[in-house]
Amino acid sequence: MMLSVEHLNAFYGGSQALREVSLAVGAGEVLCLFGRNGAGKSTTLKAVMGLVQAGGSVRLAGRELSALAAHEVARLGIGYVPQGRRLFAELTVAENLEIGLMARRAPGRSSPDSAQIKADVLALFPPLAPRLGQPSGTLSGGEQQMLAMARALCLEPSVLLLDEPTEGLMPSMIATIREVITELRARGVAILLVEQRVEAVLPVADRVAFIENGRIREVVGVEQLRAAPQLWQRYVGVGAED
């Protein structure tokens, strides 16, 4: 597996948020993490990135990452797009992309031409190209989500963590994000996707993991899930058609 997480426990102060979370994502696979608010979805991504106090094992293509700082995890090839995008609003689109390119420059990793990486990323998100000189804070919500993903992809990650990428977006923009996820999967990127919108992710997911009270309860294939829609109600509180 490209990303392997085993027995992950995470804490906020004295409060335990994750309990023995184990999951794995293969190259060219999309694993969606579903659960109610507060179930531990975002915390799982943060723990993988080393952004919260955690114990357990996180491995990237067999390499242990759990003792590394977040910036070291990113440099080794895990891209992270947090909920809310967290762009540098006062910086331009180009400057935000440059931050992603700078984060990639790590000892031991090959250093292809930055201009080519940027061109490849912009090809995935054509609306950004004419806005390179525009402050990112003035972009629409959909354009900001594109930029957040584009910045993460400047790392040329082998694993991409996406936290609620379709939140607050129009249907046309959701379709665009879904198309990019499909393309990245075809390129062999392993994707761990946190979402609440069933209809947004079922067309691109390979498997779905349900998390409840900080524990992974079930991991099922998409076709199995379509045949057992009651799982949505049990773990998320909505029907598959909602």
XYZ file of C-alpha atoms in Angstrom:
242
model
C 0.000 0.000 0.000
C 1.170 3.530 -0.700
C -0.185 4.873 2.612
C -0.539 2.614 5.639
C -1.868 3.756 9.007
C -1.879 1.353 11.937
C -3.147 1.735 15.508
C -3.262 5.507 15.292
C -4.246 7.270 18.503
C -4.536 11.055 18.610
C -5.061 13.498 21.430
C -6.043 17.106 21.977
C -4.603 17.793 25.385
C -6.062 15.151 27.673
C -8.891 14.255 25.287
C -8.466 11.256 22.987
C -9.816 11.927 19.483
C -8.674 8.786 17.608
C -8.612 5.238 18.936
C -6.585 2.545 17.177
C -7.356 3.850 13.684
C -5.984 1.609 10.944
C -6.469 2.087 7.208
C -4.547 1.770 3.969
C -4.720 3.379 0.541
C -3.105 1.919 -2.546
C -1.593 3.728 -5.504
C -4.353 4.831 -7.864
C -7.050 4.325 -5.241
C -9.550 6.705 -3.628
C -10.564 5.878 -0.069
C -13.331 8.095 1.308
C -13.616 8.655 5.038
C -17.188 9.269 6.198
C -18.695 9.995 9.572
C -20.742 12.472 11.562
C -19.323 15.795 12.707
C -16.757 15.215 15.415
C -16.240 11.560 14.506
C -12.508 12.067 13.873
C -12.313 12.525 10.102
C -10.232 15.698 9.985
C -8.162 14.575 12.947
C -7.184 11.446 11.011
C -5.733 13.555 8.201
C -3.969 15.864 10.654
C -2.486 12.888 12.488
C -1.152 11.440 9.232
C 0.513 14.793 8.555
C 1.984 15.042 12.046
C -0.118 18.086 12.944
C -1.609 16.684 16.153
C -0.212 14.708 19.073
C -0.486 11.088 18.004
C 0.877 7.610 18.535
C 0.899 4.667 16.173
C 2.398 4.020 12.760
C 2.132 6.028 9.535
C 4.059 4.650 6.568
C 4.542 6.000 3.064
C 5.510 3.203 0.666
C 6.909 1.334 3.662
C 8.813 4.270 5.156
C 7.875 5.171 8.725
C 6.796 8.799 9.094
C 5.301 8.978 12.574
C 8.336 10.667 14.155
C 8.613 13.365 11.477
C 7.459 16.973 11.546
C 4.651 18.015 9.187
C 6.938 19.810 6.737
C 9.115 16.698 6.472
C 6.061 14.531 5.789
C 5.042 16.895 2.995
C 8.498 16.885 1.443
C 8.500 13.108 1.278
C 5.387 13.154 -0.876
C 2.141 13.579 1.070
C 0.046 16.535 -0.052
C -2.592 17.951 2.299
C -5.519 20.224 1.461
C -7.162 21.201 4.754
C -10.784 22.114 5.262
C -11.196 25.831 4.643
C -8.264 25.911 2.142
C -5.968 28.081 4.325
C -4.426 30.031 1.511
C -2.257 33.097 2.025
C -5.010 35.539 1.111
C -2.732 38.539 0.613
C -0.408 36.631 -1.717
C -1.104 36.159 -5.397
C -2.075 32.888 -7.022
C 1.473 32.551 -8.368
C 3.002 33.210 -4.957
C 0.804 30.565 -3.322
C 1.928 28.078 -5.955
C 5.543 29.028 -5.339
C 5.118 28.094 -1.677
C 4.075 24.633 -2.819
C 7.073 24.403 -5.130
C 9.435 25.493 -2.346
C 8.006 22.856 -0.003
C 8.857 20.175 -2.564
C 12.565 20.921 -2.634
C 13.747 18.263 -0.249
C 17.056 16.416 0.121
C 16.891 13.069 -1.621
C 14.057 13.957 -3.985
C 14.648 14.680 -7.639
C 14.166 18.304 -8.653
C 12.420 18.609 -12.003
C 11.938 21.995 -13.529
C 9.609 24.084 -11.365
C 8.148 25.787 -14.407
C 7.122 22.427 -15.834
C 5.526 21.351 -12.554
C 3.570 24.615 -12.433
C 2.466 24.187 -16.043
C 1.289 20.649 -15.353
C -0.676 21.775 -12.299
C -2.291 24.702 -14.116
C -3.332 22.330 -16.887
C -5.511 20.581 -14.300
C -7.055 23.901 -13.244
C -7.270 26.149 -16.351
C -9.239 28.970 -14.621
C -6.194 29.741 -12.468
C -3.851 30.522 -15.354
C -5.221 34.008 -16.132
C -5.325 34.845 -12.404
C -1.686 34.251 -11.491
C -1.205 37.897 -10.535
C -4.451 38.142 -8.560
C -4.483 38.049 -4.733
C -5.869 34.689 -3.706
C -8.235 36.296 -1.217
C -10.179 37.849 -4.090
C -10.879 34.530 -5.819
C -14.263 32.840 -5.698
C -14.711 29.929 -3.311
C -14.359 27.425 -6.124
C -11.219 29.089 -7.442
C -9.726 29.109 -3.961
C -10.373 25.384 -3.667
C -8.663 24.877 -7.022
C -5.668 26.876 -5.797
C -5.451 24.955 -2.527
C -5.364 21.693 -4.462
C -2.950 23.095 -7.024
C -0.565 24.239 -4.297
C -0.581 20.743 -2.765
C -0.011 19.169 -6.184
C 3.125 21.271 -6.656
C 4.688 18.737 -4.291
C 4.045 16.057 -6.915
C 2.660 13.923 -4.087
C 2.248 10.188 -4.208
C -0.492 10.546 -1.569
C -3.067 13.337 -1.405
C -5.196 14.077 1.666
C -8.335 16.098 0.906
C -10.556 17.469 3.674
C -14.058 18.450 2.511
C -12.949 19.682 -0.944
C -16.515 20.274 -2.193
C -17.740 22.184 0.858
C -19.779 25.238 -0.156
C -19.173 24.794 -3.884
C -21.612 25.023 -6.765
C -22.457 21.799 -8.633
C -20.358 22.800 -11.638
C -17.315 23.334 -9.422
C -17.931 20.057 -7.618
C -17.877 18.346 -11.008
C -14.524 19.992 -11.781
C -12.998 18.841 -8.494
C -14.319 15.349 -9.118
C -12.751 15.293 -12.581
C -9.370 16.271 -11.138
C -9.609 13.537 -8.500
C -10.385 11.032 -11.245
C -7.373 12.201 -13.255
C -5.062 11.988 -10.246
C -6.265 8.482 -9.511
C -5.491 7.528 -13.109
C -1.968 8.883 -12.594
C -1.468 6.549 -9.637
C -1.918 9.008 -6.779
C -3.327 7.475 -3.592
C -6.134 9.697 -2.287
C -7.645 9.790 1.194
C -10.758 11.926 0.942
C -12.911 13.278 3.768
C -16.374 14.239 2.579
C -19.979 14.705 3.688
C -21.611 14.848 0.266
C -22.468 11.318 -0.754
C -23.274 12.213 -4.345
C -19.990 14.063 -4.745
C -17.728 11.134 -3.982
C -19.467 7.878 -4.860
C -18.602 8.273 -8.567
C -14.859 8.520 -7.763
C -14.454 6.347 -4.660
C -13.106 2.812 -4.656
C -13.752 2.126 -0.986
C -15.428 3.913 1.918
C -14.328 3.831 5.554
C -16.840 4.779 8.237
C -15.463 6.384 11.388
C -17.445 6.768 14.589
C -16.236 8.144 17.928
C -12.660 8.056 16.737
C -12.750 4.421 15.602
C -12.936 2.885 12.129
C -16.101 0.797 12.195
C -16.355 -0.595 8.668
C -14.496 -0.385 5.360
C -16.522 -1.408 2.316
C -16.262 -1.278 -1.443
C -18.482 1.188 -3.266
C -20.550 -1.516 -4.936
C -21.084 -3.210 -1.588
C -22.171 0.123 -0.180
C -24.661 0.701 -2.965
C -26.208 -2.647 -2.072
C -26.354 -1.742 1.648
C -27.497 1.898 1.827
C -28.462 1.458 5.465
C -24.783 1.968 6.309
C -25.150 5.656 5.459
C -27.963 6.002 7.954
C -26.084 4.092 10.628
C -22.837 6.051 10.470
C -23.617 9.358 8.809
C -27.308 9.870 9.490
C -28.356 10.291 5.840
C -29.633 7.993 3.148
C -27.525 7.229 0.121
C -29.961 9.189 -2.002
C -29.797 12.348 0.184
